[in-house]
């Protein structure tokens, strides 16, 4: 990303200003250019596809957080639930914990890849309901859903991988 | 890097040309993006092994797009060719919405349900046409199912570009 460009833009004009104004400018610019701008788009020419924004744009992001596929595995390295719905719930809780540890929030998520095992044809319905709840009140990221025959551990039914932009 | 886009395009073009003469394969570039196959890896026409993203200020994430038309309908009788065409139409619409072109796409994932061996070639031919031979980094993944009944193909994408300060990214 464009390191330095923001600083040049801000500090060059500030040199020719009166000192108090220069200070204001410097303070104002110290945060403004580094704040990433995230825009969520749903082009009219695209059908609404599940839960998620078809297109997510991030401008001037400086720090990004990759989050490994989160599952229903707890800190004791045990699968904390057997059924699909509970596993999705726990995986999303773990996603929250990962975001928190990395200094990002739900609204900072840019994209998700959701890998799920569908045993009875009902998985998409449960999945979409929970994702909808998870992003209630905030624009959802670009989400790609992939049905897979199995995940790495026996009994694992969902894995959610993400990318977020970390706010300054 | 938005101060003189014409100059920076010319410079990156020159760099790309120099690099092209030093390696083989389908070197391609959007603005400040270089996609190529190094001589140490097999030369694929269907994808680039590498995409280098330089000075850009905008990243775009496109969700896995299926073969739906604008009203959400899937032609379930469409074979892999027809579904791929529909997915690429949607990808074009998504790129248009942010003022991006296929050259700005750095990475795609292609997910295919019920994959049979020869179908990769059918998908690849359409991708080559879509990207004008200047291929993004990609992974082709046979999968069990997609979110939508009857959908056999899905493509998601990551795009890198420079948007000027006045650029609107709402497609209006």
Short mmCIF file of C-alpha atoms in Angstrom, two decimals:
data_model
loop_
_atom_site.label_atom_id
_atom_site.label_comp_id
_atom_site.label_asym_id
_atom_site.label_seq_id
_atom_site.Cartn_x
_atom_site.Cartn_y
_atom_site.Cartn_z
CA UNK A 1 0.00 0.00 0.00
CA UNK A 2 1.04 3.61 -0.28
CA UNK A 3 3.22 4.19 2.72
CA UNK A 4 4.46 7.74 2.91
CA UNK A 5 2.13 9.23 0.39
CA UNK A 6 -0.29 10.42 3.05
CA UNK A 7 2.53 11.96 5.03
CA UNK A 8 3.82 13.87 2.02
CA UNK A 9 0.37 15.19 1.27
CA UNK A 10 -0.05 16.46 4.81
CA UNK A 11 3.29 17.79 5.88
CA UNK A 12 4.34 19.65 2.76
CA UNK A 13 1.51 22.21 2.94
CA UNK A 14 1.83 22.48 6.72
CA UNK A 15 5.35 23.94 6.40
CA UNK A 16 4.07 27.12 4.80
CA UNK A 17 1.19 27.64 7.24
CA UNK A 18 1.14 29.54 10.51
CA UNK A 19 2.41 27.33 13.33
CA UNK A 20 -0.93 26.79 15.15
CA UNK A 21 -2.63 25.95 11.90
CA UNK A 22 0.26 23.72 10.97
CA UNK A 23 -0.17 21.84 14.22
CA UNK A 24 -3.85 21.37 13.58
CA UNK A 25 -3.15 20.13 10.09
CA UNK A 26 -0.49 17.74 11.27
CA UNK A 27 -2.77 16.34 13.96
CA UNK A 28 -5.68 16.12 11.54
CA UNK A 29 -3.62 14.38 8.91
CA UNK A 30 -1.96 11.97 11.31
CA UNK A 31 -5.13 9.93 11.42
CA UNK A 32 -7.14 10.90 8.33
CA UNK A 33 -5.04 9.38 5.52
CA UNK A 34 -4.40 6.15 7.41
CA UNK A 35 -8.06 5.39 8.08
CA UNK A 36 -9.12 2.71 5.60
CA UNK A 37 -12.35 3.32 3.71
CA UNK A 38 -14.45 0.24 3.18
CA UNK A 39 -17.36 0.29 0.72
CA UNK A 40 -19.88 -2.53 0.23
CA UNK A 41 -21.53 -2.78 -3.17
CA UNK A 42 -24.46 -4.74 -4.52
CA UNK A 43 -24.50 -4.01 -8.25
CA UNK A 44 -28.04 -4.12 -9.61
CA UNK A 45 -26.90 -6.39 -12.44
CA UNK A 46 -26.02 -9.11 -9.91
CA UNK A 47 -28.53 -11.26 -8.11
CA UNK A 48 -28.50 -11.15 -4.31
CA UNK A 49 -26.42 -14.19 -3.50
CA UNK A 50 -26.86 -15.65 -0.06
CA UNK A 51 -25.62 -13.62 2.89
CA UNK A 52 -22.78 -11.32 2.02
CA UNK A 53 -21.87 -8.36 -0.14
CA UNK A 54 -21.01 -9.25 -3.75
CA UNK A 55 -18.28 -6.61 -3.87
CA UNK A 56 -16.23 -5.09 -1.03
CA UNK A 57 -13.78 -2.27 -1.73
CA UNK A 58 -11.09 -1.16 0.70
CA UNK A 59 -9.23 2.03 0.02
CA UNK A 60 -6.06 3.11 1.84
CA UNK A 61 -5.86 0.01 4.03
CA UNK A 62 -2.50 -0.12 5.80
CA UNK A 63 -2.73 -3.16 8.02
CA UNK A 64 -4.49 -6.41 7.16
CA UNK A 65 -5.31 -9.40 9.31
CA UNK A 66 -5.50 -12.90 7.84
CA UNK A 67 -7.52 -15.26 10.00
CA UNK A 68 -7.07 -19.00 9.62
CA UNK A 69 -10.09 -21.19 9.12
CA UNK A 70 -11.96 -21.09 12.44
CA UNK A 71 -13.81 -24.19 13.51
CA UNK A 72 -15.66 -25.52 16.54
CA UNK A 73 -12.38 -26.65 18.11
CA UNK A 74 -11.96 -25.24 21.62
CA UNK A 75 -8.78 -24.37 23.52
CA UNK A 76 -8.57 -27.98 24.77
CA UNK A 77 -8.32 -28.97 21.12
CA UNK A 78 -11.66 -30.74 21.30
CA UNK A 79 -14.54 -30.46 18.88
CA UNK A 80 -16.99 -28.59 21.10
CA UNK A 81 -20.16 -29.73 19.33
CA UNK A 82 -21.36 -32.44 16.99
CA UNK A 83 -24.28 -30.83 15.17
CA UNK A 84 -23.88 -28.40 12.32
CA UNK A 85 -25.77 -25.46 13.80
CA UNK A 86 -23.77 -25.51 17.05
CA UNK A 87 -20.51 -25.85 15.18
CA UNK A 88 -21.28 -22.75 13.11
CA UNK A 89 -22.09 -20.84 16.29
CA UNK A 90 -18.83 -21.82 17.97
CA UNK A 91 -16.77 -21.19 14.82
CA UNK A 92 -18.21 -17.66 14.68
CA UNK A 93 -17.40 -17.14 18.38
CA UNK A 94 -13.84 -18.22 17.61
CA UNK A 95 -13.81 -15.80 14.68
CA UNK A 96 -14.74 -13.04 17.15
CA UNK A 97 -11.88 -14.07 19.43
CA UNK A 98 -9.45 -14.03 16.51
CA UNK A 99 -10.63 -10.58 15.42
CA UNK A 100 -10.33 -9.25 18.95
CA UNK A 101 -6.80 -10.61 19.29
CA UNK A 102 -5.85 -8.88 16.03
CA UNK A 103 -7.43 -5.53 16.87
CA UNK A 104 -10.27 -5.74 14.36
CA UNK A 105 -14.06 -5.85 14.62
CA UNK A 106 -16.79 -7.65 12.70
CA UNK A 107 -17.33 -4.63 10.50
CA UNK A 108 -13.64 -4.69 9.50
CA UNK A 109 -13.94 -8.11 7.86
CA UNK A 110 -13.44 -7.77 4.11
CA UNK A 111 -13.91 -11.34 2.97
CA UNK A 112 -14.78 -14.77 4.33
CA UNK A 113 -14.42 -18.23 2.90
CA UNK A 114 -16.90 -20.59 4.51
CA UNK A 115 -16.23 -24.30 4.02
CA UNK A 116 -19.09 -26.56 5.08
CA UNK A 117 -20.00 -30.24 5.05
CA UNK A 118 -23.62 -30.72 4.03
CA UNK A 119 -24.90 -34.09 5.21
CA UNK A 120 -28.63 -33.68 4.65
CA UNK A 121 -29.13 -30.71 2.32
CA UNK A 122 -30.04 -28.40 5.21
CA UNK A 123 -26.57 -26.93 5.87
CA UNK A 124 -26.96 -23.80 3.68
CA UNK A 125 -30.16 -22.82 5.51
CA UNK A 126 -28.56 -23.02 8.97
CA UNK A 127 -25.40 -21.36 7.74
CA UNK A 128 -27.14 -18.39 6.12
CA UNK A 129 -29.34 -17.79 9.17
CA UNK A 130 -26.33 -17.60 11.48
CA UNK A 131 -24.22 -15.49 9.14
CA UNK A 132 -27.14 -13.08 8.83
CA UNK A 133 -27.38 -12.82 12.61
CA UNK A 134 -23.60 -12.44 12.97
CA UNK A 135 -23.51 -9.41 10.66
CA UNK A 136 -26.76 -7.87 11.88
CA UNK A 137 -26.43 -4.09 11.90
CA UNK A 138 -23.28 -4.06 9.82
CA UNK A 139 -22.61 -4.47 6.09
CA UNK A 140 -21.46 -8.06 5.52
CA UNK A 141 -18.14 -8.89 3.81
CA UNK A 142 -17.69 -10.67 0.48
CA UNK A 143 -18.49 -14.27 1.41
CA UNK A 144 -17.63 -17.34 -0.65
CA UNK A 145 -19.37 -20.56 0.38
CA UNK A 146 -17.85 -23.93 -0.49
CA UNK A 147 -19.46 -27.28 0.21
CA UNK A 148 -16.77 -29.88 0.79
CA UNK A 149 -17.07 -33.64 1.47
CA UNK A 150 -14.94 -33.39 4.62
CA UNK A 151 -12.78 -31.10 6.71
CA UNK A 152 -9.49 -32.02 8.32
CA UNK A 153 -10.77 -33.42 11.63
CA UNK A 154 -13.28 -36.22 12.12
CA UNK A 155 -16.74 -34.73 12.67
CA UNK A 156 -15.75 -31.20 11.68
CA UNK A 157 -18.56 -29.63 9.67
CA UNK A 158 -17.62 -25.98 9.21
CA UNK A 159 -14.51 -23.87 8.82
CA UNK A 160 -14.54 -20.08 8.39
CA UNK A 161 -11.49 -18.25 7.05
CA UNK A 162 -11.25 -14.48 6.92
CA UNK A 163 -9.42 -11.33 5.95
CA UNK A 164 -9.93 -8.07 7.82
CA UNK A 165 -8.54 -4.58 7.61
CA UNK A 166 -7.21 -3.39 10.97
CA UNK A 167 -8.33 0.12 11.94
CA UNK A 168 -5.58 2.56 13.03
CA UNK B 1 0.72 6.92 -7.12
CA UNK B 2 -2.32 8.70 -8.48
CA UNK B 3 -0.49 11.94 -9.21
CA UNK B 4 0.35 11.08 -12.79
CA UNK B 5 -1.41 7.88 -13.76
CA UNK B 6 -0.43 8.20 -17.41
CA UNK B 7 3.26 8.44 -16.58
CA UNK B 8 3.16 5.65 -14.01
CA UNK B 9 1.30 3.43 -16.48
CA UNK B 10 3.98 4.11 -19.07
CA UNK B 11 6.73 3.35 -16.58
CA UNK B 12 5.14 0.15 -15.36
CA UNK B 13 4.56 -0.81 -18.98
CA UNK B 14 8.23 -0.36 -19.74
CA UNK B 15 9.21 -2.39 -16.68
CA UNK B 16 6.79 -5.12 -17.70
CA UNK B 17 8.24 -5.21 -21.21
CA UNK B 18 11.77 -5.55 -19.85
CA UNK B 19 10.67 -8.29 -17.52
CA UNK B 20 8.87 -10.03 -20.38
CA UNK B 21 12.05 -10.32 -22.35
CA UNK B 22 13.74 -11.89 -19.33
CA UNK B 23 11.15 -14.57 -18.67
CA UNK B 24 8.75 -16.62 -20.70
CA UNK B 25 5.02 -17.00 -20.49
CA UNK B 26 2.07 -14.71 -20.44
CA UNK B 27 3.34 -11.73 -18.58
CA UNK B 28 0.58 -9.28 -18.00
CA UNK B 29 0.03 -6.18 -16.00
CA UNK B 30 -2.63 -3.85 -14.88
CA UNK B 31 -1.44 -0.64 -13.31
CA UNK B 32 1.37 -1.62 -10.95
CA UNK B 33 0.45 -5.28 -11.23
CA UNK B 34 2.64 -7.90 -12.83
CA UNK B 35 1.46 -11.44 -13.52
CA UNK B 36 3.84 -13.98 -14.91
CA UNK B 37 5.21 -17.50 -15.03
CA UNK B 38 8.85 -17.71 -14.00
CA UNK B 39 11.11 -19.92 -16.15
CA UNK B 40 11.62 -22.23 -13.18
CA UNK B 41 7.93 -23.27 -13.18
CA UNK B 42 5.90 -24.83 -15.97
CA UNK B 43 4.47 -22.33 -18.41
CA UNK B 44 0.71 -22.43 -18.05
CA UNK B 45 -1.60 -20.67 -20.46
CA UNK B 46 -4.47 -21.11 -18.01
CA UNK B 47 -3.14 -19.11 -15.08
CA UNK B 48 -0.13 -17.16 -13.87
CA UNK B 49 2.01 -18.70 -11.16
CA UNK B 50 2.78 -15.25 -9.76
CA UNK B 51 1.08 -11.92 -9.38
CA UNK B 52 3.07 -9.05 -7.96
CA UNK B 53 1.06 -6.16 -6.58
CA UNK B 54 2.99 -2.92 -6.21
CA UNK B 55 1.89 0.58 -5.30
CA UNK B 56 -1.87 0.44 -5.16
CA UNK B 57 -4.39 2.05 -2.84
CA UNK B 58 -7.49 -0.05 -3.43
CA UNK B 59 -8.25 -3.73 -2.97
CA UNK B 60 -11.54 -5.25 -4.05
CA UNK B 61 -12.94 -8.53 -2.81
CA UNK B 62 -15.55 -10.21 -4.95
CA UNK B 63 -17.67 -12.88 -3.29
CA UNK B 64 -17.98 -16.28 -4.91
CA UNK B 65 -20.26 -15.55 -7.85
CA UNK B 66 -22.53 -18.24 -9.20
CA UNK B 67 -24.22 -18.67 -12.59
CA UNK B 68 -27.38 -16.73 -11.64
CA UNK B 69 -28.93 -14.21 -13.97
CA UNK B 70 -29.88 -10.78 -12.60
CA UNK B 71 -33.15 -12.24 -11.24
CA UNK B 72 -31.34 -14.99 -9.39
CA UNK B 73 -32.32 -17.82 -11.74
CA UNK B 74 -29.95 -20.64 -12.58
CA UNK B 75 -30.26 -22.50 -15.85
CA UNK B 76 -29.92 -25.96 -14.36
CA UNK B 77 -29.78 -27.58 -17.76
CA UNK B 78 -26.78 -25.46 -18.69
CA UNK B 79 -23.67 -27.53 -18.88
CA UNK B 80 -20.35 -26.40 -17.54
CA UNK B 81 -19.79 -24.15 -20.56
CA UNK B 82 -23.03 -22.22 -20.16
CA UNK B 83 -22.63 -21.89 -16.40
CA UNK B 84 -19.05 -20.65 -16.73
CA UNK B 85 -20.23 -18.06 -19.24
CA UNK B 86 -22.93 -16.91 -16.80
CA UNK B 87 -20.43 -16.68 -13.92
CA UNK B 88 -18.06 -14.60 -16.05
CA UNK B 89 -20.92 -12.28 -17.00
CA UNK B 90 -21.46 -11.71 -13.29
CA UNK B 91 -17.75 -11.21 -12.69
CA UNK B 92 -17.74 -8.58 -15.44
CA UNK B 93 -20.66 -6.81 -13.77
CA UNK B 94 -18.83 -6.84 -10.43
CA UNK B 95 -15.67 -5.42 -12.01
CA UNK B 96 -17.68 -2.77 -13.85
CA UNK B 97 -19.22 -1.67 -10.56
CA UNK B 98 -15.81 -0.57 -9.27
CA UNK B 99 -14.37 0.62 -12.57
CA UNK B 100 -11.97 -2.35 -12.72
CA UNK B 101 -10.99 -4.47 -15.70
CA UNK B 102 -9.96 -8.13 -15.93
CA UNK B 103 -6.31 -6.93 -15.93
CA UNK B 104 -6.83 -5.67 -12.37
CA UNK B 105 -7.77 -9.15 -11.11
CA UNK B 106 -4.83 -10.69 -9.27
CA UNK B 107 -6.31 -13.92 -7.91
CA UNK B 108 -9.32 -16.15 -8.50
CA UNK B 109 -10.64 -19.40 -7.06
CA UNK B 110 -12.72 -21.58 -9.35
CA UNK B 111 -15.04 -24.02 -7.58
CA UNK B 112 -16.69 -26.73 -9.66
CA UNK B 113 -19.33 -29.25 -8.52
CA UNK B 114 -19.41 -32.75 -9.98
CA UNK B 115 -16.15 -32.22 -11.78
CA UNK B 116 -15.21 -34.46 -14.69
CA UNK B 117 -11.68 -34.41 -16.01
CA UNK B 118 -12.16 -32.74 -19.40
CA UNK B 119 -14.25 -29.91 -17.96
CA UNK B 120 -11.17 -28.03 -16.81
CA UNK B 121 -10.31 -27.33 -20.43
CA UNK B 122 -13.79 -25.96 -21.12
CA UNK B 123 -13.56 -23.59 -18.16
CA UNK B 124 -9.99 -22.59 -19.00
CA UNK B 125 -10.81 -21.68 -22.60
CA UNK B 126 -13.45 -19.23 -21.40
CA UNK B 127 -11.18 -17.81 -18.73
CA UNK B 128 -8.42 -17.21 -21.29
CA UNK B 129 -10.87 -15.31 -23.44
CA UNK B 130 -12.18 -13.29 -20.48
CA UNK B 131 -8.69 -12.29 -19.35
CA UNK B 132 -7.33 -11.83 -22.87
CA UNK B 133 -4.61 -14.37 -22.11
CA UNK B 134 -3.26 -12.19 -19.27
CA UNK B 135 -4.13 -14.61 -16.54
CA UNK B 136 -4.50 -14.04 -12.81
CA UNK B 137 -3.17 -16.41 -10.19
CA UNK B 138 -5.80 -19.08 -9.77
CA UNK B 139 -6.72 -22.34 -8.09
CA UNK B 140 -9.20 -24.79 -9.60
CA UNK B 141 -11.01 -26.74 -6.89
CA UNK B 142 -13.57 -29.49 -7.44
CA UNK B 143 -16.10 -29.25 -4.60
CA UNK B 144 -19.03 -31.19 -3.18
CA UNK B 145 -21.67 -28.50 -3.52
CA UNK B 146 -22.24 -24.75 -3.72
CA UNK B 147 -24.77 -22.71 -1.82
CA UNK B 148 -27.31 -22.80 -4.64
CA UNK B 149 -29.03 -25.93 -5.93
CA UNK B 150 -28.13 -26.58 -9.53
CA UNK B 151 -25.06 -24.33 -9.53
CA UNK B 152 -21.95 -26.09 -10.78
CA UNK B 153 -19.48 -23.22 -11.10
CA UNK B 154 -18.46 -20.41 -8.77
CA UNK B 155 -15.61 -17.92 -9.05
CA UNK B 156 -14.37 -15.50 -6.41
CA UNK B 157 -11.75 -12.84 -7.04
CA UNK B 158 -9.31 -10.40 -5.53
CA UNK B 159 -8.66 -7.20 -7.43
CA UNK B 160 -5.96 -4.54 -6.97
CA UNK B 161 -6.10 -1.08 -8.48
CA UNK B 162 -5.47 2.58 -8.00
CA UNK B 163 -8.46 4.79 -7.55
CA UNK B 164 -8.04 8.53 -7.82
CA UNK B 165 -9.11 10.70 -4.88
CA UNK B 166 -12.40 11.61 -6.59
CA UNK B 167 -13.26 8.06 -7.62
CA UNK B 168 -16.68 6.83 -6.65
CA UNK B 169 -16.81 3.16 -5.97
CA UNK B 170 -20.55 2.76 -6.03
CA UNK B 171 -20.77 2.12 -9.75
CA UNK B 172 -22.95 5.20 -10.30
#
